[in-house]
PDB file of C-alpha atoms in Angstrom:
ATOM      1  CA  UNK A   1     117.116  39.411 -72.399  1.00  0.00           C
ATOM      2  CA  UNK A   2     117.997  42.723 -74.033  1.00  0.00           C
ATOM      3  CA  UNK A   3     114.534  43.330 -75.484  1.00  0.00           C
ATOM      4  CA  UNK A   4     112.538  41.794 -72.621  1.00  0.00           C
ATOM      5  CA  UNK A   5     110.876  43.222 -69.546  1.00  0.00           C
ATOM      6  CA  UNK A   6     114.008  42.502 -67.550  1.00  0.00           C
ATOM      7  CA  UNK A   7     116.833  43.818 -69.622  1.00  0.00           C
ATOM      8  CA  UNK A   8     120.494  44.297 -68.817  1.00  0.00           C
ATOM      9  CA  UNK A   9     121.179  47.741 -70.275  1.00  0.00           C
ATOM     10  CA  UNK A  10     124.386  47.325 -72.223  1.00  0.00           C
ATOM     11  CA  UNK A  11     126.057  50.489 -70.943  1.00  0.00           C
ATOM     12  CA  UNK A  12     125.203  49.699 -67.353  1.00  0.00           C
ATOM     13  CA  UNK A  13     126.428  46.128 -67.642  1.00  0.00           C
ATOM     14  CA  UNK A  14     129.647  47.326 -69.270  1.00  0.00           C
ATOM     15  CA  UNK A  15     130.318  49.746 -66.428  1.00  0.00           C
ATOM     16  CA  UNK A  16     129.657  47.064 -63.829  1.00  0.00           C
ATOM     17  CA  UNK A  17     131.818  44.562 -65.720  1.00  0.00           C
ATOM     18  CA  UNK A  18     134.778  46.909 -66.033  1.00  0.00           C
ATOM     19  CA  UNK A  19     134.406  48.037 -62.424  1.00  0.00           C
ATOM     20  CA  UNK A  20     134.980  44.373 -61.571  1.00  0.00           C
ATOM     21  CA  UNK A  21     137.886  44.249 -64.003  1.00  0.00           C
ATOM     22  CA  UNK A  22     139.514  47.249 -62.343  1.00  0.00           C
ATOM     23  CA  UNK A  23     139.104  45.665 -58.904  1.00  0.00           C
ATOM     24  CA  UNK A  24     140.814  42.553 -60.256  1.00  0.00           C
ATOM     25  CA  UNK A  25     143.705  44.609 -61.625  1.00  0.00           C
ATOM     26  CA  UNK A  26     144.089  46.453 -58.320  1.00  0.00           C
ATOM     27  CA  UNK A  27     144.281  43.068 -56.566  1.00  0.00           C
ATOM     28  CA  UNK A  28     146.913  41.865 -59.034  1.00  0.00           C
ATOM     29  CA  UNK A  29     148.941  45.036 -58.517  1.00  0.00           C
ATOM     30  CA  UNK A  30     148.700  44.518 -54.747  1.00  0.00           C
ATOM     31  CA  UNK A  31     149.808  40.891 -55.224  1.00  0.00           C
ATOM     32  CA  UNK A  32     152.813  42.055 -57.318  1.00  0.00           C
ATOM     33  CA  UNK A  33     151.689  40.032 -60.321  1.00  0.00           C
ATOM     34  CA  UNK A  34     151.080  42.512 -63.135  1.00  0.00           C
ATOM     35  CA  UNK A  35     153.278  42.118 -66.213  1.00  0.00           C
ATOM     36  CA  UNK A  36     155.817  44.720 -65.060  1.00  0.00           C
ATOM     37  CA  UNK A  37     156.024  42.991 -61.670  1.00  0.00           C
ATOM     38  CA  UNK A  38     156.829  39.497 -62.966  1.00  0.00           C
ATOM     39  CA  UNK A  39     160.556  40.391 -63.172  1.00  0.00           C
ATOM     40  CA  UNK A  40     161.321  38.490 -66.400  1.00  0.00           C
ATOM     41  CA  UNK A  41     160.857  34.865 -65.236  1.00  0.00           C
ATOM     42  CA  UNK A  42     163.110  32.317 -66.930  1.00  0.00           C
ATOM     43  CA  UNK A  43     160.904  29.262 -66.391  1.00  0.00           C
ATOM     44  CA  UNK A  44     158.073  28.804 -68.896  1.00  0.00           C
ATOM     45  CA  UNK A  45     155.526  25.995 -68.797  1.00  0.00           C
ATOM     46  CA  UNK A  46     152.799  26.505 -71.435  1.00  0.00           C
ATOM     47  CA  UNK A  47     151.201  23.050 -71.137  1.00  0.00           C
ATOM     48  CA  UNK A  48     149.665  21.382 -74.214  1.00  0.00           C
ATOM     49  CA  UNK A  49     147.794  24.426 -75.461  1.00  0.00           C
ATOM     50  CA  UNK A  50     148.086  25.818 -79.001  1.00  0.00           C
ATOM     51  CA  UNK A  51     147.285  29.392 -77.919  1.00  0.00           C
ATOM     52  CA  UNK A  52     150.094  29.293 -75.375  1.00  0.00           C
ATOM     53  CA  UNK A  53     152.474  27.654 -77.849  1.00  0.00           C
ATOM     54  CA  UNK A  54     151.707  30.261 -80.506  1.00  0.00           C
ATOM     55  CA  UNK A  55     152.397  33.240 -78.263  1.00  0.00           C
ATOM     56  CA  UNK A  56     155.576  31.665 -76.886  1.00  0.00           C
ATOM     57  CA  UNK A  57     156.852  30.693 -80.342  1.00  0.00           C
ATOM     58  CA  UNK A  58     156.452  34.359 -81.289  1.00  0.00           C
ATOM     59  CA  UNK A  59     158.327  35.189 -78.073  1.00  0.00           C
ATOM     60  CA  UNK A  60     155.618  37.669 -77.023  1.00  0.00           C
ATOM     61  CA  UNK A  61     155.427  36.982 -73.243  1.00  0.00           C
ATOM     62  CA  UNK A  62     159.200  36.612 -72.914  1.00  0.00           C
ATOM     63  CA  UNK A  63     159.969  39.822 -74.803  1.00  0.00           C
ATOM     64  CA  UNK A  64     157.448  41.974 -72.914  1.00  0.00           C
ATOM     65  CA  UNK A  65     158.356  40.672 -69.459  1.00  0.00           C
ATOM     66  CA  UNK A  66     162.070  40.811 -70.324  1.00  0.00           C
ATOM     67  CA  UNK A  67     161.990  44.542 -71.130  1.00  0.00           C
ATOM     68  CA  UNK A  68     160.854  46.557 -68.146  1.00  0.00           C
ATOM     69  CA  UNK A  69     159.829  49.636 -70.152  1.00  0.00           C
ATOM     70  CA  UNK A  70     157.726  47.466 -72.470  1.00  0.00           C
ATOM     71  CA  UNK A  71     156.155  45.701 -69.487  1.00  0.00           C
ATOM     72  CA  UNK A  72     155.245  49.020 -67.851  1.00  0.00           C
ATOM     73  CA  UNK A  73     153.785  50.293 -71.124  1.00  0.00           C
ATOM     74  CA  UNK A  74     151.830  47.040 -71.429  1.00  0.00           C
ATOM     75  CA  UNK A  75     150.346  47.513 -67.943  1.00  0.00           C
ATOM     76  CA  UNK A  76     149.483  51.143 -68.707  1.00  0.00           C
ATOM     77  CA  UNK A  77     147.576  50.110 -71.846  1.00  0.00           C
ATOM     78  CA  UNK A  78     145.872  47.219 -70.010  1.00  0.00           C
ATOM     79  CA  UNK A  79     144.688  49.407 -67.131  1.00  0.00           C
ATOM     80  CA  UNK A  80     143.919  52.326 -69.437  1.00  0.00           C
ATOM     81  CA  UNK A  81     141.719  50.137 -71.643  1.00  0.00           C
ATOM     82  CA  UNK A  82     139.866  48.934 -68.544  1.00  0.00           C
ATOM     83  CA  UNK A  83     139.267  52.558 -67.469  1.00  0.00           C
ATOM     84  CA  UNK A  84     138.181  53.370 -71.008  1.00  0.00           C
ATOM     85  CA  UNK A  85     135.735  50.471 -70.995  1.00  0.00           C
ATOM     86  CA  UNK A  86     134.285  51.758 -67.726  1.00  0.00           C
ATOM     87  CA  UNK A  87     133.949  55.395 -68.798  1.00  0.00           C
ATOM     88  CA  UNK A  88     133.321  55.313 -72.553  1.00  0.00           C
ATOM     89  CA  UNK A  89     130.673  52.639 -72.961  1.00  0.00           C
ATOM     90  CA  UNK A  90     129.937  53.597 -76.582  1.00  0.00           C
ATOM     91  CA  UNK A  91     133.539  53.061 -77.726  1.00  0.00           C
ATOM     92  CA  UNK A  92     134.064  49.407 -78.637  1.00  0.00           C
ATOM     93  CA  UNK A  93     137.816  49.865 -79.011  1.00  0.00           C
ATOM     94  CA  UNK A  94     138.367  49.748 -75.241  1.00  0.00           C
ATOM     95  CA  UNK A  95     136.815  46.302 -74.592  1.00  0.00           C
ATOM     96  CA  UNK A  96     138.616  44.955 -77.666  1.00  0.00           C
ATOM     97  CA  UNK A  97     142.030  46.288 -76.640  1.00  0.00           C
ATOM     98  CA  UNK A  98     141.541  45.195 -73.043  1.00  0.00           C
ATOM     99  CA  UNK A  99     140.585  41.628 -73.985  1.00  0.00           C
ATOM    100  CA  UNK A 100     143.500  41.217 -76.410  1.00  0.00           C
ATOM    101  CA  UNK A 101     146.037  42.593 -73.924  1.00  0.00           C
ATOM    102  CA  UNK A 102     144.533  40.587 -71.080  1.00  0.00           C
ATOM    103  CA  UNK A 103     144.834  37.434 -73.214  1.00  0.00           C
ATOM    104  CA  UNK A 104     148.587  38.061 -73.479  1.00  0.00           C
ATOM    105  CA  UNK A 105     148.757  38.713 -69.728  1.00  0.00           C
ATOM    106  CA  UNK A 106     146.620  35.628 -69.053  1.00  0.00           C
ATOM    107  CA  UNK A 107     148.967  33.382 -71.058  1.00  0.00           C
ATOM    108  CA  UNK A 108     152.091  35.027 -69.605  1.00  0.00           C
ATOM    109  CA  UNK A 109     150.997  34.792 -65.982  1.00  0.00           C
ATOM    110  CA  UNK A 110     149.868  31.183 -66.294  1.00  0.00           C
ATOM    111  CA  UNK A 111     152.980  30.123 -68.202  1.00  0.00           C
ATOM    112  CA  UNK A 112     155.414  31.761 -65.816  1.00  0.00           C
ATOM    113  CA  UNK A 113     153.437  30.486 -62.824  1.00  0.00           C
ATOM    114  CA  UNK A 114     153.423  26.941 -64.254  1.00  0.00           C
ATOM    115  CA  UNK A 115     149.701  26.654 -63.554  1.00  0.00           C
ATOM    116  CA  UNK A 116     146.555  27.462 -65.529  1.00  0.00           C
ATOM    117  CA  UNK A 117     144.776  29.833 -63.158  1.00  0.00           C
ATOM    118  CA  UNK A 118     141.082  29.121 -63.619  1.00  0.00           C
ATOM    119  CA  UNK A 119     139.798  32.162 -61.743  1.00  0.00           C
ATOM    120  CA  UNK A 120     141.176  34.563 -64.384  1.00  0.00           C
ATOM    121  CA  UNK A 121     138.942  33.258 -67.158  1.00  0.00           C
ATOM    122  CA  UNK A 122     136.003  35.423 -66.068  1.00  0.00           C
ATOM    123  CA  UNK A 123     137.991  38.641 -66.493  1.00  0.00           C
ATOM    124  CA  UNK A 124     139.298  37.353 -69.821  1.00  0.00           C
ATOM    125  CA  UNK A 125     135.848  36.696 -71.290  1.00  0.00           C
ATOM    126  CA  UNK A 126     133.653  39.363 -69.683  1.00  0.00           C
ATOM    127  CA  UNK A 127     134.639  42.050 -72.197  1.00  0.00           C
ATOM    128  CA  UNK A 128     133.978  40.032 -75.374  1.00  0.00           C
ATOM    129  CA  UNK A 129     130.198  40.707 -75.656  1.00  0.00           C
ATOM    130  CA  UNK A 130     130.939  44.459 -75.599  1.00  0.00           C
ATOM    131  CA  UNK A 131     132.999  44.161 -78.799  1.00  0.00           C
ATOM    132  CA  UNK A 132     129.822  44.217 -80.875  1.00  0.00           C
ATOM    133  CA  UNK A 133     127.460  47.047 -81.710  1.00  0.00           C
ATOM    134  CA  UNK A 134     124.331  45.051 -82.565  1.00  0.00           C
ATOM    135  CA  UNK A 135     122.160  44.337 -79.536  1.00  0.00           C
ATOM    136  CA  UNK A 136     121.219  40.887 -80.835  1.00  0.00           C
ATOM    137  CA  UNK A 137     124.874  39.873 -81.067  1.00  0.00           C
ATOM    138  CA  UNK A 138     125.537  41.253 -77.603  1.00  0.00           C
ATOM    139  CA  UNK A 139     122.503  39.418 -76.259  1.00  0.00           C
ATOM    140  CA  UNK A 140     123.593  36.066 -77.719  1.00  0.00           C
ATOM    141  CA  UNK A 141     127.136  36.411 -76.359  1.00  0.00           C
ATOM    142  CA  UNK A 142     125.917  37.560 -72.934  1.00  0.00           C
ATOM    143  CA  UNK A 143     123.571  34.582 -72.773  1.00  0.00           C
ATOM    144  CA  UNK A 144     126.438  32.384 -73.886  1.00  0.00           C
ATOM    145  CA  UNK A 145     128.520  33.664 -70.966  1.00  0.00           C
ATOM    146  CA  UNK A 146     125.632  32.801 -68.657  1.00  0.00           C
ATOM    147  CA  UNK A 147     125.655  29.184 -69.826  1.00  0.00           C
ATOM    148  CA  UNK A 148     129.444  29.101 -69.688  1.00  0.00           C
ATOM    149  CA  UNK A 149     129.286  30.194 -66.035  1.00  0.00           C
ATOM    150  CA  UNK A 150     126.755  27.466 -65.285  1.00  0.00           C
ATOM    151  CA  UNK A 151     129.111  24.982 -66.947  1.00  0.00           C
ATOM    152  CA  UNK A 152     132.096  26.139 -64.870  1.00  0.00           C
ATOM    153  CA  UNK A 153     130.377  25.095 -61.656  1.00  0.00           C
ATOM    154  CA  UNK A 154     128.298  22.149 -62.874  1.00  0.00           C
ATOM    155  CA  UNK A 155     131.257  20.573 -64.685  1.00  0.00           C
ATOM    156  CA  UNK A 156     133.260  20.756 -61.448  1.00  0.00           C
ATOM    157  CA  UNK A 157     130.433  18.812 -59.802  1.00  0.00           C
ATOM    158  CA  UNK A 158     130.304  16.231 -62.599  1.00  0.00           C
ATOM    159  CA  UNK A 159     134.088  15.820 -62.513  1.00  0.00           C
ATOM    160  CA  UNK A 160     134.012  14.965 -58.808  1.00  0.00           C
ATOM    161  CA  UNK A 161     130.914  12.804 -59.213  1.00  0.00           C
ATOM    162  CA  UNK A 162     132.205  10.577 -61.994  1.00  0.00           C
ATOM    163  CA  UNK A 163     135.725  10.342 -60.547  1.00  0.00           C
ATOM    164  CA  UNK A 164     134.202   9.106 -57.292  1.00  0.00           C
ATOM    165  CA  UNK A 165     135.781  11.711 -55.020  1.00  0.00           C
ATOM    166  CA  UNK A 166     132.293  12.775 -53.927  1.00  0.00           C
ATOM    167  CA  UNK A 167     131.885   9.366 -52.242  1.00  0.00           C
ATOM    168  CA  UNK A 168     135.398   9.082 -50.814  1.00  0.00           C
ATOM    169  CA  UNK A 169     135.074   9.317 -47.028  1.00  0.00           C
ATOM    170  CA  UNK A 170     138.724  10.412 -46.749  1.00  0.00           C
ATOM    171  CA  UNK A 171     138.451  13.170 -49.325  1.00  0.00           C
ATOM    172  CA  UNK A 172     137.420  15.896 -46.882  1.00  0.00           C
ATOM    173  CA  UNK A 173     140.291  15.279 -44.469  1.00  0.00           C
ATOM    174  CA  UNK A 174     142.767  15.004 -47.362  1.00  0.00           C
ATOM    175  CA  UNK A 175     141.652  18.377 -48.714  1.00  0.00           C
ATOM    176  CA  UNK A 176     141.967  20.049 -45.306  1.00  0.00           C
ATOM    177  CA  UNK A 177     145.432  18.545 -44.770  1.00  0.00           C
ATOM    178  CA  UNK A 178     146.834  19.203 -48.235  1.00  0.00           C
ATOM    179  CA  UNK A 179     145.547  22.749 -48.598  1.00  0.00           C
ATOM    180  CA  UNK A 180     146.296  23.942 -45.056  1.00  0.00           C
ATOM    181  CA  UNK A 181     149.638  22.268 -44.261  1.00  0.00           C
ATOM    182  CA  UNK A 182     151.765  25.146 -45.544  1.00  0.00           C
ATOM    183  CA  UNK A 183     149.546  27.767 -43.891  1.00  0.00           C
ATOM    184  CA  UNK A 184     149.726  26.022 -40.514  1.00  0.00           C
ATOM    185  CA  UNK A 185     153.502  25.608 -40.766  1.00  0.00           C
ATOM    186  CA  UNK A 186     154.067  29.269 -41.638  1.00  0.00           C
ATOM    187  CA  UNK A 187     151.382  30.672 -39.327  1.00  0.00           C
ATOM    188  CA  UNK A 188     151.327  28.418 -36.245  1.00  0.00           C
ATOM    189  CA  UNK A 189     149.430  30.970 -34.149  1.00  0.00           C
ATOM    190  CA  UNK A 190     146.691  31.775 -36.708  1.00  0.00           C
ATOM    191  CA  UNK A 191     143.204  31.694 -35.193  1.00  0.00           C
ATOM    192  CA  UNK A 192     141.808  29.480 -37.976  1.00  0.00           C
ATOM    193  CA  UNK A 193     144.270  26.689 -37.198  1.00  0.00           C
ATOM    194  CA  UNK A 194     141.980  25.437 -34.459  1.00  0.00           C
ATOM    195  CA  UNK A 195     139.142  25.169 -36.970  1.00  0.00           C
ATOM    196  CA  UNK A 196     141.317  23.249 -39.413  1.00  0.00           C
ATOM    197  CA  UNK A 197     142.501  20.932 -36.658  1.00  0.00           C
ATOM    198  CA  UNK A 198     138.902  20.294 -35.595  1.00  0.00           C
ATOM    199  CA  UNK A 199     137.850  19.212 -39.085  1.00  0.00           C
ATOM    200  CA  UNK A 200     140.990  17.108 -39.543  1.00  0.00           C
ATOM    201  CA  UNK A 201     140.222  15.353 -36.254  1.00  0.00           C
ATOM    202  CA  UNK A 202     136.641  14.642 -37.338  1.00  0.00           C
ATOM    203  CA  UNK A 203     136.678  12.908 -40.746  1.00  0.00           C
ATOM    204  CA  UNK A 204     132.896  12.582 -40.865  1.00  0.00           C
ATOM    205  CA  UNK A 205     132.410  16.340 -40.575  1.00  0.00           C
ATOM    206  CA  UNK A 206     135.136  16.934 -43.159  1.00  0.00           C
ATOM    207  CA  UNK A 207     133.406  14.512 -45.502  1.00  0.00           C
ATOM    208  CA  UNK A 208     130.056  16.256 -44.952  1.00  0.00           C
ATOM    209  CA  UNK A 209     131.613  19.670 -45.643  1.00  0.00           C
ATOM    210  CA  UNK A 210     133.179  18.384 -48.849  1.00  0.00           C
ATOM    211  CA  UNK A 211     129.908  16.812 -50.007  1.00  0.00           C
ATOM    212  CA  UNK A 212     128.029  20.018 -49.210  1.00  0.00           C
ATOM    213  CA  UNK A 213     130.450  22.099 -51.291  1.00  0.00           C
ATOM    214  CA  UNK A 214     130.284  19.687 -54.234  1.00  0.00           C
ATOM    215  CA  UNK A 215     126.482  19.522 -54.142  1.00  0.00           C
ATOM    216  CA  UNK A 216     126.391  23.316 -54.121  1.00  0.00           C
ATOM    217  CA  UNK A 217     128.250  23.205 -57.442  1.00  0.00           C
ATOM    218  CA  UNK A 218     125.789  20.607 -58.702  1.00  0.00           C
ATOM    219  CA  UNK A 219     122.843  22.940 -58.124  1.00  0.00           C
ATOM    220  CA  UNK A 220     124.008  25.029 -61.071  1.00  0.00           C
ATOM    221  CA  UNK A 221     122.744  22.328 -63.424  1.00  0.00           C
ATOM    222  CA  UNK A 222     119.230  23.663 -62.699  1.00  0.00           C
ATOM    223  CA  UNK A 223     120.179  26.923 -64.412  1.00  0.00           C
ATOM    224  CA  UNK A 224     120.407  25.184 -67.791  1.00  0.00           C
ATOM    225  CA  UNK A 225     116.660  24.563 -67.695  1.00  0.00           C
ATOM    226  CA  UNK A 226     115.229  27.712 -66.096  1.00  0.00           C
ATOM    227  CA  UNK A 227     116.116  31.307 -65.256  1.00  0.00           C
ATOM    228  CA  UNK A 228     113.700  31.360 -62.347  1.00  0.00           C
ATOM    229  CA  UNK A 229     116.498  30.880 -59.833  1.00  0.00           C
ATOM    230  CA  UNK A 230     119.126  33.147 -61.381  1.00  0.00           C
ATOM    231  CA  UNK A 231     119.229  35.129 -58.137  1.00  0.00           C
ATOM    232  CA  UNK A 232     120.569  31.982 -56.456  1.00  0.00           C
ATOM    233  CA  UNK A 233     123.436  31.711 -58.949  1.00  0.00           C
ATOM    234  CA  UNK A 234     124.494  35.186 -57.844  1.00  0.00           C
ATOM    235  CA  UNK A 235     124.441  34.358 -54.132  1.00  0.00           C
ATOM    236  CA  UNK A 236     125.807  30.789 -54.146  1.00  0.00           C
ATOM    237  CA  UNK A 237     129.167  31.592 -55.787  1.00  0.00           C
ATOM    238  CA  UNK A 238     129.802  34.297 -53.177  1.00  0.00           C
ATOM    239  CA  UNK A 239     129.143  31.808 -50.371  1.00  0.00           C
ATOM    240  CA  UNK A 240     131.076  29.042 -52.118  1.00  0.00           C
ATOM    241  CA  UNK A 241     134.218  31.086 -52.823  1.00  0.00           C
ATOM    242  CA  UNK A 242     134.182  32.657 -49.363  1.00  0.00           C
ATOM    243  CA  UNK A 243     134.050  29.220 -47.750  1.00  0.00           C
ATOM    244  CA  UNK A 244     136.796  27.795 -49.978  1.00  0.00           C
ATOM    245  CA  UNK A 245     138.980  30.817 -49.234  1.00  0.00           C
ATOM    246  CA  UNK A 246     138.483  30.593 -45.481  1.00  0.00           C
ATOM    247  CA  UNK A 247     138.831  26.824 -45.177  1.00  0.00           C
ATOM    248  CA  UNK A 248     141.251  25.759 -47.942  1.00  0.00           C
ATOM    249  CA  UNK A 249     142.865  29.052 -49.060  1.00  0.00           C
ATOM    250  CA  UNK A 250     141.618  28.870 -52.641  1.00  0.00           C
ATOM    251  CA  UNK A 251     141.110  32.465 -53.821  1.00  0.00           C
ATOM    252  CA  UNK A 252     138.657  32.418 -56.737  1.00  0.00           C
ATOM    253  CA  UNK A 253     136.918  35.740 -56.116  1.00  0.00           C
ATOM    254  CA  UNK A 254     137.832  37.034 -59.583  1.00  0.00           C
ATOM    255  CA  UNK A 255     135.468  34.447 -61.036  1.00  0.00           C
ATOM    256  CA  UNK A 256     132.587  36.313 -59.374  1.00  0.00           C
ATOM    257  CA  UNK A 257     132.651  38.834 -62.213  1.00  0.00           C
ATOM    258  CA  UNK A 258     130.652  36.255 -64.200  1.00  0.00           C
ATOM    259  CA  UNK A 259     127.808  36.657 -61.683  1.00  0.00           C
ATOM    260  CA  UNK A 260     126.772  39.657 -63.765  1.00  0.00           C
ATOM    261  CA  UNK A 261     125.445  37.296 -66.433  1.00  0.00           C
ATOM    262  CA  UNK A 262     122.667  36.247 -64.026  1.00  0.00           C
ATOM    263  CA  UNK A 263     121.656  39.770 -63.105  1.00  0.00           C
ATOM    264  CA  UNK A 264     118.595  41.339 -64.721  1.00  0.00           C
ATOM    265  CA  UNK A 265     117.867  45.067 -64.475  1.00  0.00           C
ATOM    266  CA  UNK A 266     114.895  47.087 -65.620  1.00  0.00           C
ATOM    267  CA  UNK A 267     114.851  48.112 -69.241  1.00  0.00           C
ATOM    268  CA  UNK A 268     116.281  51.594 -69.882  1.00  0.00           C
ATOM    269  CA  UNK A 269     117.924  51.598 -66.438  1.00  0.00           C
ATOM    270  CA  UNK A 270     120.882  53.994 -66.531  1.00  0.00           C
ATOM    271  CA  UNK A 271     124.120  53.968 -64.605  1.00  0.00           C
TER     272      UNK A 271
END
C-alpha cells in the first residue's frame, strides 16, 4: 500500500514499469512488428469488439499503417512517450500519451494479425495508474491491477477446469503435437525435438506436465485472499512462461510486466 510500511514509491514503480515497456518495444522492433514495420496489411479482422470496430470505422489503423511517414512518426511518439515516462516521473502527460498510442497499436497489431494477443495487455494497462496525481487514486488503480493479474492466471485455470481439459488424459500429448509440429518440421535438427518426442511418446508424462501447469495457474486464486505470498506470484509467472516458451513455443514474457503489482518496496525508497 502507498501509505503502509511496505510502499511502492510511485516514481520508482513508474521507472520500473516503463523500463519493462521499453524492453517490450525493443522486442517488437526486433520482431519487425512496430507500426512502421507492419507494411500496410490489407487483411483486417477486428473480432466482435466495439473498441476495435470504432477505431476501424474511423479508419485510424488503416490510415497510419498505410502511410509510412505517419507510421514512423507514430512509432517515434510511442517510444518517446515511453522514454518520457521512464525519465520524467512527475509528468503525467507521458504515461497518458503512451497508453493512448499503445491502445491504437494494440488494436492495429491484433486486427492485422487476426488474433487478440493476450500478452500485450500488461503493457497496455501498466501505465494507467500513473495518469493520476493523487496517491489514493494511484493506490486504488495499482491494487486493481494486482487483482486483474491474479484474475488473468486464475481464470485460465477455471476455464480449463470447467471445460474438462484438466482431466483429459490426451490433452498433454495434443498440446505437444499441435504446438510443436511446425517447429519440428522447420527445424528437424533442433536439440529440443528429442524432448518433444519423448513427451509425445509418453502420454502419462504429458498429462502430468499439463496438469502441473494448470494447477500452477490455479494457485493464483490464493492471492485474492492474502498478500502473504505475493513473492510467489512474482516467481511463478517467470517459471510458468519460461516452461511454456521452451515446451510449446508460447511467448508471453511481456505479461511479466504485471509482476510489478506484487512487489513491495520500502517507503521513501528512491530509484
